[in-house]
Coordinates of C-alpha atoms and ligand atoms in Angstrom, one line a residue:
X1 CA 143.0 63.7 170.7
X2 CA 141.5 67.2 171.4
X3 CA 144.9 68.1 172.8
X4 CA 146.8 67.2 169.5
X5 CA 144.3 69.1 167.6
X6 CA 144.8 72.3 169.9
X7 CA 148.6 71.8 169.3
X8 CA 148.1 71.8 165.5
X9 CA 146.1 75.2 165.5
X10 CA 148.9 77.5 166.3
X11 CA 150.9 75.9 163.5
X12 CA 148.1 76.2 161.0
X13 CA 147.7 79.7 162.2
X14 CA 151.4 80.6 161.6
X15 CA 151.3 78.8 158.2
X16 CA 148.2 81.0 157.2
X17 CA 149.9 84.1 158.4
X18 CA 153.1 83.4 156.5
X19 CA 151.2 82.6 153.5
X20 CA 149.4 85.9 153.7
X21 CA 152.7 87.6 154.0
X22 CA 153.7 86.0 151.1
X23 CA 151.4 88.2 149.1
X24 CA 153.5 91.3 150.3
X25 CA 156.3 90.4 148.0
X26 CA 156.7 91.0 144.2
X27 CA 154.7 93.0 141.9
X28 CA 152.5 95.2 142.4
X29 CA 153.4 95.3 146.2
X30 CA 154.6 98.8 147.7
X31 CA 157.2 96.8 149.5
X32 CA 158.8 95.7 145.9
X33 CA 159.9 99.3 145.3
X34 CA 161.1 99.9 141.8
X35 CA 161.3 103.7 141.8
X36 CA 162.9 106.8 143.7
X37 CA 159.7 107.7 145.6
X38 CA 158.5 104.2 146.4
X39 CA 162.0 103.4 147.7
X40 CA 161.7 106.3 150.3
X41 CA 158.0 105.1 151.2
X42 CA 159.2 101.7 151.7
X43 CA 162.2 102.9 153.9
X44 CA 159.7 104.7 155.8
X45 CA 157.7 101.9 156.0
X46 CA 160.2 99.6 157.6
X47 CA 161.5 102.3 160.0
X48 CA 157.9 102.5 161.3
X49 CA 157.4 98.9 161.8
X50 CA 160.6 98.4 163.6
X51 CA 159.8 101.1 166.1
X52 CA 156.2 99.8 166.3
X53 CA 157.5 96.4 167.1
X54 CA 159.8 97.8 169.8
X55 CA 156.9 99.7 171.3
X56 CA 154.4 96.9 171.1
X57 CA 157.1 94.5 173.0
X58 CA 157.7 96.9 175.6
X59 CA 154.1 97.8 176.5
X60 CA 153.3 94.1 176.4
X61 CA 156.3 93.7 178.9
X62 CA 155.0 96.4 181.2
X63 CA 151.4 94.7 181.0
X64 CA 152.7 91.4 182.1
X65 CA 154.9 93.2 184.7
X66 CA 151.9 94.8 186.2
X67 CA 150.0 91.5 186.3
X68 CA 152.7 89.6 188.1
X69 CA 154.8 92.1 190.1
X70 CA 154.4 91.7 193.9
X71 CA 154.7 94.7 196.2
X72 CA 157.7 94.8 198.6
X73 CA 156.1 93.9 201.9
X74 CA 157.8 96.9 203.7
X75 CA 156.4 99.7 201.8
X76 CA 153.0 101.1 202.6
X77 CA 150.6 100.4 199.8
X78 CA 149.8 104.2 199.2
X79 CA 153.5 105.1 199.0
X80 CA 154.0 102.2 196.7
X81 CA 151.3 103.2 194.2
X82 CA 152.2 107.1 194.3
X83 CA 155.9 106.1 193.5
X84 CA 154.9 103.8 190.6
X85 CA 152.2 106.0 188.9
X86 CA 154.5 109.2 189.0
X87 CA 157.4 107.2 187.4
X88 CA 154.6 105.6 184.8
X89 CA 152.9 109.0 183.9
X90 CA 156.3 110.8 183.7
X91 CA 158.4 108.0 181.7
X92 CA 155.8 106.2 179.8
X93 CA 153.1 108.9 179.4
X94 CA 155.4 111.9 178.4
X95 CA 159.1 111.0 177.8
X96 CA 158.5 107.9 176.0
X97 CA 155.8 109.3 173.4
X98 CA 158.0 112.3 172.8
X99 CA 161.1 110.3 172.3
X100 CA 159.4 107.9 169.7
X101 CA 156.9 110.4 168.1
X102 CA 159.1 113.3 167.5
X103 CA 161.9 111.6 165.4
X104 CA 159.3 109.6 163.6
X105 CA 157.2 112.7 162.7
X106 CA 160.3 114.4 161.4
X107 CA 161.2 111.5 159.5
X108 CA 158.0 111.5 157.9
X109 CA 158.1 115.0 157.0
X110 CA 161.4 114.5 155.5
X111 CA 160.3 111.7 153.6
X112 CA 157.1 113.5 152.2
X113 CA 159.3 116.6 151.4
X114 CA 161.9 114.6 149.5
X115 CA 159.7 112.3 147.1
X116 CA 160.6 114.2 144.0
X117 CA 163.5 112.4 142.3
X118 CA 166.5 114.7 141.3
X119 CA 167.5 114.9 137.9
X120 CA 166.1 116.5 134.7
X121 CA 162.5 115.9 134.0
X122 CA 162.0 113.6 130.9
X123 CA 158.6 114.8 130.2
X124 CA 155.3 115.9 131.5
X125 CA 152.1 113.7 131.0
X126 CA 148.5 114.3 131.4
X127 CA 146.4 111.5 133.1
X128 CA 142.7 112.0 133.2
X129 CA 140.4 109.7 135.1
X130 CA 137.2 108.4 133.5
X131 CA 134.7 105.9 134.7
X132 CA 136.4 103.3 134.4
X133 CA 139.5 103.9 132.4
X134 CA 142.6 106.3 132.1
X135 CA 143.0 108.6 129.3
X136 CA 146.7 109.4 128.7
X137 CA 148.0 112.6 127.0
X138 CA 151.5 113.5 125.8
X139 CA 151.1 117.2 125.3
X140 CA 154.8 117.8 124.2
X141 CA 154.5 114.8 121.6
X142 CA 150.9 115.7 120.5
X143 CA 149.2 112.5 121.0
X144 CA 146.6 110.7 123.2
X145 CA 146.4 107.1 124.3
X146 CA 144.5 105.0 127.3
X147 CA 145.2 102.8 130.1
X148 CA 148.9 102.1 129.2
X149 CA 151.3 104.6 130.5
X150 CA 154.5 104.5 128.6
X151 CA 157.5 106.2 130.1
X152 CA 161.3 106.4 129.5
X153 CA 163.0 104.3 132.4
X154 CA 165.6 105.9 134.8
X155 CA 164.3 109.6 134.5
X156 CA 161.6 111.5 136.5
X157 CA 158.4 111.8 134.7
X158 CA 155.6 114.4 136.0
X159 CA 152.0 113.5 135.9
X160 CA 149.4 116.1 135.8
X161 CA 146.3 114.2 137.2
X162 CA 142.7 115.4 136.6
X163 CA 139.2 113.7 136.0
X164 CA 136.5 113.9 133.5
X165 CA 133.9 112.9 136.4
X166 CA 133.9 111.7 139.6
X167 CA 137.2 111.4 142.1
X168 CA 139.6 108.7 141.2
X169 CA 142.9 107.9 142.6
X170 CA 146.2 107.2 140.8
X171 CA 148.3 104.4 142.4
X172 CA 151.2 102.4 141.1
X173 CA 152.5 100.8 144.2
X174 CA 156.0 100.0 143.0
X175 CA 156.7 103.6 141.8
X176 CA 155.0 106.1 144.2
X177 CA 152.2 106.6 146.9
X178 CA 148.6 107.5 145.8
X179 CA 147.4 110.7 144.4
X180 CA 143.6 111.6 144.0
X181 CA 142.3 113.1 140.8
X182 CA 139.8 115.7 141.7
X183 CA 137.2 117.4 139.7
X184 CA 138.3 120.9 138.7
X185 CA 141.9 120.5 140.0
X186 CA 145.2 119.2 138.7
X187 CA 147.3 117.4 141.1
X188 CA 151.0 116.8 140.3
X189 CA 153.0 113.5 140.8
X190 CA 156.4 112.5 139.8
X191 CA 157.2 108.9 139.1
X192 CA 160.5 107.3 138.1
X193 CA 161.0 103.8 137.2
X194 CA 164.5 102.9 137.7
X195 CA 164.5 99.8 135.1
X196 CA 162.6 99.2 132.1
X197 CA 159.5 96.9 133.0
X198 CA 155.9 96.9 133.7
X199 CA 154.5 98.3 136.7
X200 CA 150.5 97.7 137.5
X201 CA 148.5 100.4 138.8
X202 CA 144.9 100.6 140.0
X203 CA 142.3 103.2 140.8
X204 CA 142.4 103.5 144.7
X205 CA 139.3 105.6 145.1
X206 CA 135.8 104.0 145.1
X207 CA 134.6 105.7 141.8
X208 CA 131.5 103.3 140.8
X209 CA 130.6 99.9 139.7
X210 CA 133.7 99.2 138.0
X211 CA 136.0 100.6 140.2
X212 CA 137.9 97.5 140.8
X213 CA 138.3 97.0 136.9
X214 CA 139.9 100.6 136.6
X215 CA 143.5 99.2 136.1
X216 CA 146.4 100.6 134.4
X217 CA 149.9 99.4 133.7
X218 CA 152.9 101.8 133.4
X219 CA 155.4 100.4 130.9
X220 CA 159.0 101.8 131.5
X221 CA 161.1 101.6 128.3
X222 CA 164.7 102.3 127.4
X223 CA 165.0 106.0 126.2
X224 CA 165.5 104.7 122.6
X225 CA 162.4 102.2 122.6
X226 CA 160.3 105.2 124.2
X227 CA 161.4 107.6 121.7
X228 CA 160.5 105.2 118.6
X229 CA 157.2 104.2 120.4
X230 CA 156.3 108.1 120.9
X231 CA 157.2 108.6 117.2
X232 CA 154.6 105.7 116.0
X233 CA 151.9 107.0 118.3
X234 CA 152.3 110.6 117.2
X235 CA 151.5 109.5 113.7
X236 CA 147.9 109.6 112.6
X237 CA 146.3 106.1 111.6
X238 CA 147.7 105.0 108.2
X239 CA 145.7 105.2 104.9
X240 CA 143.7 102.0 104.0
X241 CA 143.6 100.4 100.8
X242 CA 142.6 96.9 101.5
X243 CA 138.9 96.2 100.9
X244 CA 138.1 94.4 104.0
X245 CA 139.6 97.0 105.9
X246 CA 138.0 99.7 104.2
X247 CA 134.6 97.8 104.8
X248 CA 135.5 97.8 108.6
X249 CA 136.3 101.5 108.4
X250 CA 133.0 102.0 107.0
X251 CA 131.4 100.0 109.9
X252 CA 133.2 102.0 112.4
X253 CA 132.2 105.3 110.9
X254 CA 128.6 104.3 110.3
X255 CA 128.0 102.8 113.7
X256 CA 127.9 104.2 117.4
X257 CA 131.6 103.6 117.7
X258 CA 132.6 107.1 116.2
X259 CA 130.4 109.0 118.7
X260 CA 132.8 108.2 121.3
X261 CA 136.1 107.2 119.8
X262 CA 138.8 109.0 117.7
X263 CA 141.0 107.4 115.3
X264 CA 143.3 110.2 114.2
X265 CA 143.3 110.5 110.3
X266 CA 140.2 108.5 110.0
X267 CA 137.6 110.0 112.1
X268 CA 138.1 113.9 111.2
X269 CA 134.7 115.5 109.6
X270 CA 132.6 113.0 111.6
X271 CA 131.0 114.4 114.8
X272 CA 133.4 112.7 117.0
X273 CA 133.9 113.5 120.9
X274 CA 136.5 111.7 122.7
X275 CA 134.5 110.4 125.5
X276 CA 136.0 107.0 125.0
X277 CA 139.6 105.9 124.5
X278 CA 141.6 107.2 121.6
X279 CA 141.9 104.1 119.3
X280 CA 144.6 105.5 116.6
X281 CA 147.0 102.8 117.7
X282 CA 144.7 100.3 119.4
X283 CA 146.6 97.5 118.0
X284 CA 149.8 98.4 119.7
X285 CA 148.2 98.1 123.1
X286 CA 148.6 95.1 125.4
X287 CA 145.1 95.1 127.0
X288 CA 141.5 96.1 126.4
X289 CA 139.0 97.8 128.9
X290 CA 141.6 99.3 131.4
X291 CA 143.9 96.3 131.7
X292 CA 140.8 93.9 131.9
X293 CA 141.5 91.7 129.0
X294 CA 144.7 90.6 126.9
X295 CA 144.2 92.5 123.6
X296 CA 143.3 89.7 121.2
X297 CA 140.9 89.2 118.6
X298 CA 138.3 87.2 120.5
X299 CA 138.3 89.6 123.6
X300 CA 137.8 92.6 121.2
X301 CA 134.7 90.9 119.6
X302 CA 133.5 90.0 123.0
X303 CA 133.9 93.6 124.2
X304 CA 132.4 95.1 121.2
X305 CA 129.2 92.8 121.3
X306 CA 128.6 92.9 125.1
X307 CA 130.8 95.1 127.0
X308 CA 128.3 95.1 129.8
X309 CA 128.7 91.4 130.4
X310 CA 132.4 92.1 131.0
X311 CA 132.1 95.2 133.0
X312 CA 128.5 95.9 134.0
X313 CA 127.8 99.5 134.5
X314 CA 130.6 100.9 132.3
X315 CA 129.5 103.4 129.6
X316 CA 130.1 101.6 126.3
X317 CA 126.8 100.3 124.9
X318 CA 126.5 96.9 123.5
X319 CA 126.3 96.4 119.5
X320 CA 124.2 94.2 117.4
X321 CA 126.5 94.1 114.3
X322 CA 126.0 91.0 111.9
X323 CA 128.8 88.7 111.6
X324 CA 130.3 89.9 108.2
X325 CA 130.3 93.5 109.7
X326 CA 131.6 92.5 113.0
X327 CA 134.6 90.4 111.1
X328 CA 135.3 93.5 108.9
X329 CA 135.3 95.8 112.0
X330 CA 137.6 93.5 113.9
X331 CA 140.2 93.5 111.1
X332 CA 140.0 97.2 110.8
X333 CA 140.6 97.6 114.6
X334 CA 143.4 95.2 114.5
X335 CA 145.0 97.0 111.6
X336 CA 145.5 100.2 113.7
X337 CA 148.9 99.5 114.7
Ligands
LIG401 CU1 138.4 105.0 139.4 CU2 138.0 104.0 141.3

C-alpha cells in the first residue's frame, strides 16, 4: 500500500503545478498581453525562460556528470583535477556566463528602450493615487473621474502618474509593466490597448490597510465611443426638478458628503475640497470603492452607511442617515449619469 501511495504523489504534485500554472493564462495575467508594451515584456519573459531552462538543464547535467564520472585509471589524480578545473573555470565560469548574459542584457536594454508605442499620442491623462483609490483627470477635456480609466483603443495614451499621499504603484499587467506614483514627482507611462475591452489593474506597492482593494479598470473603447463618453463626462450634472431628487441633493449638500466629493454643477458655492472621488457622473461608472463592489443601489447604500465594514481603514466615515433621507440620497446619486 505505501508503494502505491508514493507513486500517486508525483502525479498529484504535477496536477497541482499544472492547476497553478493555469492561473497564468487569461486576464489579468501579464502573459496575456493586450498592448504594445506588454507584448514586448511578454517576449522578453519567454526568451528569459527559454535561456534559463537551457542553463538549468546544462548545470544539472554537469552536476550529474561530476557525481557519476570515473577518473581514467592511467592519469595521475592531480593532473586530472588540474585539467578539469581549468576547463570548468574558463568555460563554465567565464565564457558561458558572458555568452548568455551579454546578449540577454542587450535584449533587456533594447526592450526597455522601445516600450513606447509608435504612432501619434491620442491624449494625456493624469492619474493621482490616493489611499485607496485612483483619481483620473482628463486635462485636455477638462473633467475628473475615478477608478475607471477610459481610453481609446489602438492609440498610445500617456499617463502622468503622481500621488496625493504615500507611494502607490500603477499596474495593468495586460497593458504595461509597473510604474510607481511617488510624492513630489510625476512619472510617465504610455499604455496602449490594441482592442476594445476591459483590463484590470491593481496598486502594486503596499500603501496601507486597503492596498489589496485599491484596484482599477482600464476600459478601452472605439474612438467614436470614447469621444461620446468624454463629451458626456465633460458636462456638469444635469439640473434637477424631481422632488425626490431635490430632497436627495439637499441631503448630499447638508451632510458630510459635500466636504469631500464634488458634483460639478451642484456643489459650487459649498465648501468642497476634492479629497474623495468626483461624483458628477457616478451612475455611469461600473463599480464602487475602487473596483471593490459592482455599482448597484444596494452596494451604494451599504457603502454610504458603513464603508468601514467594507474597506476597514479607508478614509470615508460612516453615516447615520434615516431611511427616508438615505432613499432620497440614493435616488439622487443614481440620477448622476
Ligand atoms: Cu495604493 Cu497599494
